[in-house]
Coordinates of C-alpha atoms in Angstrom, one line a residue:
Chain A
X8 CA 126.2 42.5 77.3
X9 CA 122.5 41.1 76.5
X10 CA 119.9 43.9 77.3
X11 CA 117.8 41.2 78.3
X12 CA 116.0 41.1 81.9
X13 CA 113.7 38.6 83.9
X14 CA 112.5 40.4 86.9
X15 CA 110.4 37.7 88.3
X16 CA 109.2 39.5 91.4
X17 CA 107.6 42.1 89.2
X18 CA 106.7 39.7 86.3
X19 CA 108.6 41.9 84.0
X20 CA 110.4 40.0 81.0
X21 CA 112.7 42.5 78.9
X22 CA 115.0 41.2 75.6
X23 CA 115.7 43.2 72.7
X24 CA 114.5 42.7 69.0
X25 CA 117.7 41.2 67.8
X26 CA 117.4 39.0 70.9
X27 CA 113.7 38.1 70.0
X28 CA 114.4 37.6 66.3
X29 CA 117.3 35.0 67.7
X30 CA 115.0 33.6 69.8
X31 CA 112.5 33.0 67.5
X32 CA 114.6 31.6 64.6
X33 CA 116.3 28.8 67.9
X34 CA 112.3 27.9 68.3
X35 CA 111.6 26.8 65.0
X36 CA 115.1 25.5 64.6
X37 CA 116.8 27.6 62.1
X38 CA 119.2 28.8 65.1
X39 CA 122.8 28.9 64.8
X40 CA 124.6 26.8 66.9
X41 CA 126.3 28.9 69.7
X42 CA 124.7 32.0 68.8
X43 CA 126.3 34.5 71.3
X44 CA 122.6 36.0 71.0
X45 CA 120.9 33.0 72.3
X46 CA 124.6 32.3 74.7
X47 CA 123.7 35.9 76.2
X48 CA 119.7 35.0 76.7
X49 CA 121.2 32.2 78.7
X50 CA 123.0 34.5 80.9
X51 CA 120.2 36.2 81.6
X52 CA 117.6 33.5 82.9
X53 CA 115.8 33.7 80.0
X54 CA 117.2 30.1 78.3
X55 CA 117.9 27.0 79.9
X56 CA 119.6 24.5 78.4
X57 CA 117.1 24.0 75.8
X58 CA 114.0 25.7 77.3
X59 CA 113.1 29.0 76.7
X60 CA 111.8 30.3 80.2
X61 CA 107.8 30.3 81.1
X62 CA 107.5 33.8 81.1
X63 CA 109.1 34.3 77.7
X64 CA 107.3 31.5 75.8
X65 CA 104.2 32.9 75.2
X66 CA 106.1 35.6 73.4
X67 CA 107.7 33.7 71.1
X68 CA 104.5 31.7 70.5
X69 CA 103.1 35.2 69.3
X70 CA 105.8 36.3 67.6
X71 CA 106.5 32.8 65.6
X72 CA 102.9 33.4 63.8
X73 CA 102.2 36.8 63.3
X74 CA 99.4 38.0 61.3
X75 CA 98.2 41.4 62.6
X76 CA 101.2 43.9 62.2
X77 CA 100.2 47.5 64.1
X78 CA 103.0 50.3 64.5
X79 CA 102.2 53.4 66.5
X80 CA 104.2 56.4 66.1
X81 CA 103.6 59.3 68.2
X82 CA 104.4 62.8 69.0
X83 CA 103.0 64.2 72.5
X84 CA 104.9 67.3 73.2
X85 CA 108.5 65.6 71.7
X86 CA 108.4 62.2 69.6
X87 CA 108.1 59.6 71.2
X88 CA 109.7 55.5 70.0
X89 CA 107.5 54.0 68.4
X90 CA 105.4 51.2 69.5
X91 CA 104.7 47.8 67.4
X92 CA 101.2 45.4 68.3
X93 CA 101.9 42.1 66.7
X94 CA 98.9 39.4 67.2
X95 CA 98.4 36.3 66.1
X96 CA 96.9 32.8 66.8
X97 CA 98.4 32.9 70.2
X98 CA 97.8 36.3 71.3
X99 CA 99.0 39.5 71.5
X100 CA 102.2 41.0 71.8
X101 CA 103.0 45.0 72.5
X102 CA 106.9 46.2 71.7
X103 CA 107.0 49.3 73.1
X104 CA 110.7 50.6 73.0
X105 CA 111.2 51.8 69.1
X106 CA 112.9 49.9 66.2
X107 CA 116.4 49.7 66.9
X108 CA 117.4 45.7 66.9
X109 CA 118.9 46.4 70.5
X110 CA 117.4 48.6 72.4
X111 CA 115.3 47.0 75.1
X112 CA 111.6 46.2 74.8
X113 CA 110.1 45.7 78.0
X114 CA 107.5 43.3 77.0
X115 CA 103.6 43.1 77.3
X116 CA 101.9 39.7 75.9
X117 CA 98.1 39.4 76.3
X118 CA 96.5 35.7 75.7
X119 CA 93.9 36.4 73.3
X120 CA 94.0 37.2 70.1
X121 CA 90.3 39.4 70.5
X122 CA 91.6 41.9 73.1
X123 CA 93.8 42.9 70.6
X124 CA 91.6 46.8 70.3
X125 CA 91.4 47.2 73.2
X126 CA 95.6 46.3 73.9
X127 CA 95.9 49.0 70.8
X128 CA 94.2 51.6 72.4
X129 CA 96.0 51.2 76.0
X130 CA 99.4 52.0 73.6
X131 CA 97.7 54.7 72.1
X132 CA 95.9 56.3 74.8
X133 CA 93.3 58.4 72.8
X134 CA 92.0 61.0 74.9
X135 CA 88.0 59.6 76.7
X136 CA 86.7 63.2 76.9
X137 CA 84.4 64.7 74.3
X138 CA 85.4 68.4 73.2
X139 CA 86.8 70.4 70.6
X140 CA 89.9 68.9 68.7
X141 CA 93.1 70.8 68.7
X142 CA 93.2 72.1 65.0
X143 CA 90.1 73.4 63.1
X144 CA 89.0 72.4 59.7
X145 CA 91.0 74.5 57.7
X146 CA 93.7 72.7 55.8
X147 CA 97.0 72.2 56.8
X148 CA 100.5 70.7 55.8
X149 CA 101.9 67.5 57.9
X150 CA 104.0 69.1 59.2
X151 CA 101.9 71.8 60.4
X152 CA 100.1 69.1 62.7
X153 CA 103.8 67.9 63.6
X154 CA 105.2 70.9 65.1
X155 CA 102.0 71.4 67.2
X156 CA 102.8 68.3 68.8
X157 CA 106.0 68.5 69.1
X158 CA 105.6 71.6 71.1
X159 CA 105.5 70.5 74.8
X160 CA 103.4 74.0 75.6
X161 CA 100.3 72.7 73.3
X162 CA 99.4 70.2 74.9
X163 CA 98.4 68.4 71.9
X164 CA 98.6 64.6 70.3
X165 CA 99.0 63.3 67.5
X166 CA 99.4 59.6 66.3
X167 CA 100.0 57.8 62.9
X168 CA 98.4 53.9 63.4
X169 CA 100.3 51.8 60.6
X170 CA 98.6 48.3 60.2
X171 CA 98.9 45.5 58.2
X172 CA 96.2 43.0 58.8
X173 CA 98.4 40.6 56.7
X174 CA 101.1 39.1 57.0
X175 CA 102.9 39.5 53.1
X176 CA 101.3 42.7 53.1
X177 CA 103.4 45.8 54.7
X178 CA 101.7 48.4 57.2
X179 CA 100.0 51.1 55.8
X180 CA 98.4 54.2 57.6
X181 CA 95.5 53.5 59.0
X182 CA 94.1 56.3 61.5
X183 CA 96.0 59.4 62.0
X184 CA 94.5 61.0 65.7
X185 CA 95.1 64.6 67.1
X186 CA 93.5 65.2 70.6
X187 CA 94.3 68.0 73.3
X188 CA 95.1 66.9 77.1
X189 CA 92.0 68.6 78.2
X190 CA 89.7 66.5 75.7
X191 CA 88.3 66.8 72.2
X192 CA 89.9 64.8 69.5
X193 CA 89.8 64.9 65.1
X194 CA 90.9 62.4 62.7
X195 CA 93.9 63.5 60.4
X196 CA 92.3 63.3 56.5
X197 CA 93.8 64.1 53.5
X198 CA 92.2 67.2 52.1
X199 CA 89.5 66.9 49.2
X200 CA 90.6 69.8 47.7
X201 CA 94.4 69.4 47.9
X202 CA 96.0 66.1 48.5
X203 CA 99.2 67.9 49.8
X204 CA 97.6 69.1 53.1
X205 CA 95.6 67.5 55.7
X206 CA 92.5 68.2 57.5
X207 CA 91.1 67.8 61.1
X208 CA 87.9 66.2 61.1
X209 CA 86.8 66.0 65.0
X210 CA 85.3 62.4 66.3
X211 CA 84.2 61.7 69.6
X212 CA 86.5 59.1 71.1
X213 CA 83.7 56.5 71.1
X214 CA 84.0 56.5 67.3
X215 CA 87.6 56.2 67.5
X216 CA 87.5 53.4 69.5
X217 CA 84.7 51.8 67.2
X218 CA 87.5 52.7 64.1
X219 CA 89.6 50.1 66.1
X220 CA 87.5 47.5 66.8
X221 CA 86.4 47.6 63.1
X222 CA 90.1 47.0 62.1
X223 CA 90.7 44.1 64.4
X224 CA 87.4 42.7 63.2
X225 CA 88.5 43.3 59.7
X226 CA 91.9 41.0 60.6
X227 CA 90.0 38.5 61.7
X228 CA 91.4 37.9 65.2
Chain B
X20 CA 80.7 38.1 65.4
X21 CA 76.9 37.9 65.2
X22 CA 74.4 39.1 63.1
X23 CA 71.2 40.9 63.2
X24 CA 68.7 43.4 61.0
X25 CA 66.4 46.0 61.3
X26 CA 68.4 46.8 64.6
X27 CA 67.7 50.5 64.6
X28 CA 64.0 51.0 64.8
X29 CA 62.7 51.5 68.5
X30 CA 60.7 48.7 69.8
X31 CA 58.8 49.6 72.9
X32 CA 59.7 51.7 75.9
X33 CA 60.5 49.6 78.9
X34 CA 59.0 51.2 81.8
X35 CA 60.0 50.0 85.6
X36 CA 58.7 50.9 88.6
X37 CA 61.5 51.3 91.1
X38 CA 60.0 50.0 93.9
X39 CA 59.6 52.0 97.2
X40 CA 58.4 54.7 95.7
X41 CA 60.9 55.6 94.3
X42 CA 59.2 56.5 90.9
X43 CA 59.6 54.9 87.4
X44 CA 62.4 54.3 84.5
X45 CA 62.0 53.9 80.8
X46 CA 64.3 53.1 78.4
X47 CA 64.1 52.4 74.5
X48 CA 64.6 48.8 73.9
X49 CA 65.5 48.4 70.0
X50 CA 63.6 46.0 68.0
X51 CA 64.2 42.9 68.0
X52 CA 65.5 42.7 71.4
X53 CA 64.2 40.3 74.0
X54 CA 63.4 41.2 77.2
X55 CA 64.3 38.5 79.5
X56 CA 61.2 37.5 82.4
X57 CA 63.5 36.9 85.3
X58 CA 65.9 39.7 85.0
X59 CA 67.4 39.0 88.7
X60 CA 68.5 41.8 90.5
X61 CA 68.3 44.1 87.5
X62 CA 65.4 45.9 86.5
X63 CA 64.9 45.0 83.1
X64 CA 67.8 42.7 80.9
X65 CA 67.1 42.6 76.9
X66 CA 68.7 40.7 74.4
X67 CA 68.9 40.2 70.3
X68 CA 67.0 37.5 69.4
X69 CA 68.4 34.6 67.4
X70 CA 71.5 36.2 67.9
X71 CA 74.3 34.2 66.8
X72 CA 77.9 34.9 67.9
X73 CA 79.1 33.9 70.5
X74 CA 78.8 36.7 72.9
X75 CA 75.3 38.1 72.8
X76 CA 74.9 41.8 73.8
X77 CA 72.8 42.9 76.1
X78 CA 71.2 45.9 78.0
X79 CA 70.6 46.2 81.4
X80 CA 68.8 48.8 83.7
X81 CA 69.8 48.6 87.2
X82 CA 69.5 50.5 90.7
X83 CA 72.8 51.8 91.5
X84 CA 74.0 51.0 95.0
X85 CA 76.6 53.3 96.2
X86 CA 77.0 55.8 99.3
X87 CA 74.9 58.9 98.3
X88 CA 76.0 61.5 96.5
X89 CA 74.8 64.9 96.7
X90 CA 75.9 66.3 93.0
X91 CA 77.3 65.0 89.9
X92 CA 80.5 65.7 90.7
X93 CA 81.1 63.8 94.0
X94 CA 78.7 60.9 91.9
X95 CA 81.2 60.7 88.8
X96 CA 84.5 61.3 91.6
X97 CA 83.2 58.0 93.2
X98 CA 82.1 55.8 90.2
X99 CA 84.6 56.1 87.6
X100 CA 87.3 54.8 90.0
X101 CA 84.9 52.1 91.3
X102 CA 84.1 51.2 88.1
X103 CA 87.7 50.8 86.7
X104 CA 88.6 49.2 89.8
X105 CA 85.6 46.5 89.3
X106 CA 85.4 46.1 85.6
X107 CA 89.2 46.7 84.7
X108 CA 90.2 47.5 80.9
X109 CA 90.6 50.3 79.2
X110 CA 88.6 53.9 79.3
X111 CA 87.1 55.3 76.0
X112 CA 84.8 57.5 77.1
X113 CA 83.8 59.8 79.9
X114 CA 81.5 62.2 80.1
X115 CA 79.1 63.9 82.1
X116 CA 76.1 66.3 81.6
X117 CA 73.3 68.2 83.3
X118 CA 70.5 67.5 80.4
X119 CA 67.6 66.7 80.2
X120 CA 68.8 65.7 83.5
X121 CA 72.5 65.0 85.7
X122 CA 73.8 62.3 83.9
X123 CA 77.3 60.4 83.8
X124 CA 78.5 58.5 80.6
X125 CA 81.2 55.9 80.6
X126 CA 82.5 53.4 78.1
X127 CA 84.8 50.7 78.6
X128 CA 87.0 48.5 76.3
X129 CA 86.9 45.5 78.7
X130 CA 87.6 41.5 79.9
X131 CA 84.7 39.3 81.5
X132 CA 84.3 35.6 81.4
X133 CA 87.6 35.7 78.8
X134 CA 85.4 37.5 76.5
X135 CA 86.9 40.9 75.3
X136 CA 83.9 43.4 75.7
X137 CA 82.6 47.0 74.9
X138 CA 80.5 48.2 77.9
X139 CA 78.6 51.6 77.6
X140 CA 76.6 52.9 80.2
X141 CA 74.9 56.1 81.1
X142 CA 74.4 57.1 84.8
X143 CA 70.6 58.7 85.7
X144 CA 71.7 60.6 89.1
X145 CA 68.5 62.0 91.6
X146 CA 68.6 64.9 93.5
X147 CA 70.3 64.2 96.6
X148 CA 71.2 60.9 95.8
X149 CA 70.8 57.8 94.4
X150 CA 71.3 56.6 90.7
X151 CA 69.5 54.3 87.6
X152 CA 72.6 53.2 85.3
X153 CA 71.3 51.7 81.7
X154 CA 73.9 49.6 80.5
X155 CA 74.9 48.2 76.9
X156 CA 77.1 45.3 76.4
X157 CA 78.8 44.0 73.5
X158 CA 81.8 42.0 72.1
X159 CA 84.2 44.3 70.8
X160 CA 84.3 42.3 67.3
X161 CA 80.6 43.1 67.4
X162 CA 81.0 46.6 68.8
X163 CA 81.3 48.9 65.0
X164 CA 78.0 46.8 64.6
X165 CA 75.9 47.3 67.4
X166 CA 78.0 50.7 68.7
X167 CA 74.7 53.3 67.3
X168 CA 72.1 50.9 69.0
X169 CA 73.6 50.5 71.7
X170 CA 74.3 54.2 72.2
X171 CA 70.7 54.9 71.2
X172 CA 69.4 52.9 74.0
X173 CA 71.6 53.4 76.5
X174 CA 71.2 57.3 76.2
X175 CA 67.6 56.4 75.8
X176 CA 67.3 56.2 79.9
X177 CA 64.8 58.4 81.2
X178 CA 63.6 58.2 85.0
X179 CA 60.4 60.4 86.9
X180 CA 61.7 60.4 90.2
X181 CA 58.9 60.8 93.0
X182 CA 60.0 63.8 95.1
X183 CA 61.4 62.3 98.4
X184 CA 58.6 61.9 100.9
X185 CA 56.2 62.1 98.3
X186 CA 53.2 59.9 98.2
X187 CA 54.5 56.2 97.3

């Protein structure tokens, strides 16, 4: 059964990544004919005959032409799926349920291409109060940073930003971000002395949010 | 994106009587900026000259109009909804502080006219009431060039209240 959902009351579209990947490839005809994929999109609203519903088309417009590849992985008191921003000439597109081809992404599309920072940031949800960040200065091992947020008593985040701002080039880490519920944030840096451990070096979330606005500017969309 | 030099050295102070005597505002305007001659409602709107992206920055001092409130708290309980509610977007920053004087900062990550925008602003709160907000505009592709001026300014706000039924 397709995972795939049109909830037109609450503007909600939901398909999986297998389902999009179909869906994509049936676009710019290199479909197969009577892919049970694209039979089981049918089913659920989300093709007609050979339209691909209103709601869903803007999403496949992204997706055909993506040039800005960003994937969020986070930890905030247990891991959480990861996240993938994909922009391109036609906007932006926000995958929010993990990797897995079917597991279903309940889908966010923005129209231009320029809000995508400020799309990034809404995923990541970087703490907006000044204050001390969770871990001091003194250098630690990945995993070290890990566990903290993985323990649900810390009350502490931590997220990896992978981006490409190509598309034939793969993601890369970009910004690694620790903050505590209560406020205060630090960027994750590899040591100077020892490029085995990790440091926390606090920023104020204004400067994170200017670190992401320099990266989509750096993309050019 | 635009482009612009010499952006971080302090113009002039822009000083503003706030009518009624109410007392006067000042902020930093950095050089290079503009100030416009018919602000409108606002008390003083400045721009980059020969600015040339398409979204030109800007910063604006304004009278706040909102219900009075008595302390920084109740003022920051009541704007930051507002705010979000009016502007939308997404919340970078918050922050509030009691020197030199009460004082409320906000940044937004923002949408207006379908231009995606940076809008930082700090709140000048009197006694018992009433509010000056400075407020720096920006695209966000412009932001990581323009973020320390228009911090600078912005923070820059300073206002000499007249004590209330003082001598207009």
């Amino acid at each position: 059964m397709s995972p795939a959902e049109l909830d037109m009351a609450a503007g909600r579209v939901t398909a999986s990544r297998r389902e999009l990947a179909a869906l994509v490839a049936w676009h710019q005809g290199r479909g197969v004919p009577g892919d049970p994929v694209i039979a089981g999109l049918g089913s659920a609203g989300l093709v007609d005959g050979g339209n691909i519903h209103p709601m869903l088309r803007p999403v496949v417009a992204v997706l055909s032409r993506v040039l800005v590849r960003a994937v969020v992985r986070s930890w905030r008191g247990e891991p959480s799926p990861m996240a993938e921003v994909l922009a391109g000439p036609a906007g932006v597109v926000v995958l929010p349920g993990g990797h897995e081809p079917d597991t279903p992404q309940a889908l966010r599309w923005h129209p231009r291409p320029a809000a995508l920072a400020r799309v990034l940031a809404g995923v990541i949800d970087i703490t907006a109060e000044d204050g001390p960040p969770p871990f001091d200065a003194a250098p630690r091992a990945w995993r070290s940073y890990l566990a903290a947020a993985c323990d649900p008593a810390d009350g502490i985040s931590l997220v990896d930003l992978r981006w490409s701002g190509r598309p034939d080039v793969p993601v890369a880490s970009a910004l690694v971000v620790t903050w505590c519920e209560r406020g205060g944030a630090g960027e994750i840096v590899p040591d100077a002395g020892d490029p085995a451990l990790m440091a926390c070096r606090p920023q104020h979330p204004i400067e994170l949010w200017t670190t992401l606005t320099g990266l989509a500017r750096g993309a050019g969309v | 994106m635009g482009t612009m030099t010499l952006l971080h050295r302090r113009d002039t102070t822009a000083a503003r009587h706030l009518g009624s005597g109410a007392g006067e505002v000042d902020v930093d305007v950095p050089f290079g900026w503009v100030r416009s001659d018919d602000p409108g409602a606002a008390l003083l709107v400045a721009r980059p000259s020969g600015w040339t992206g398409p979204v030109v920055p800007s910063l604006t001092l304004a009278r706040v109009v909102s219900a009075e409130a008595p302390t920084l708290a109740a003022y920051a309980d009541c704007m930051v909804p507002s705010t979000l509610l009016s502007l939308g977007g997404h919340l970078v920053h918050l922050g509030s502080g009691h020197r030199p004087v009460d004082h409320l900062d906000l940044t937004i990550a923002t949408e207006q006219w379908g231009s995606d925008l940076t809008v930082t602003a700090r709140h000048v709160m009197r006694p018992g009431g009433g509010a000056v907000v400075a407020t720096g505009a920006a695209a966000d592709a412009d932001w990581a060039e323009l973020a320390a001026t228009l911090l600078r300014a912005v923070r820059s706000l300073r206002v000499r209240w007249r004590p209330v039924g003082g001598a207009p």
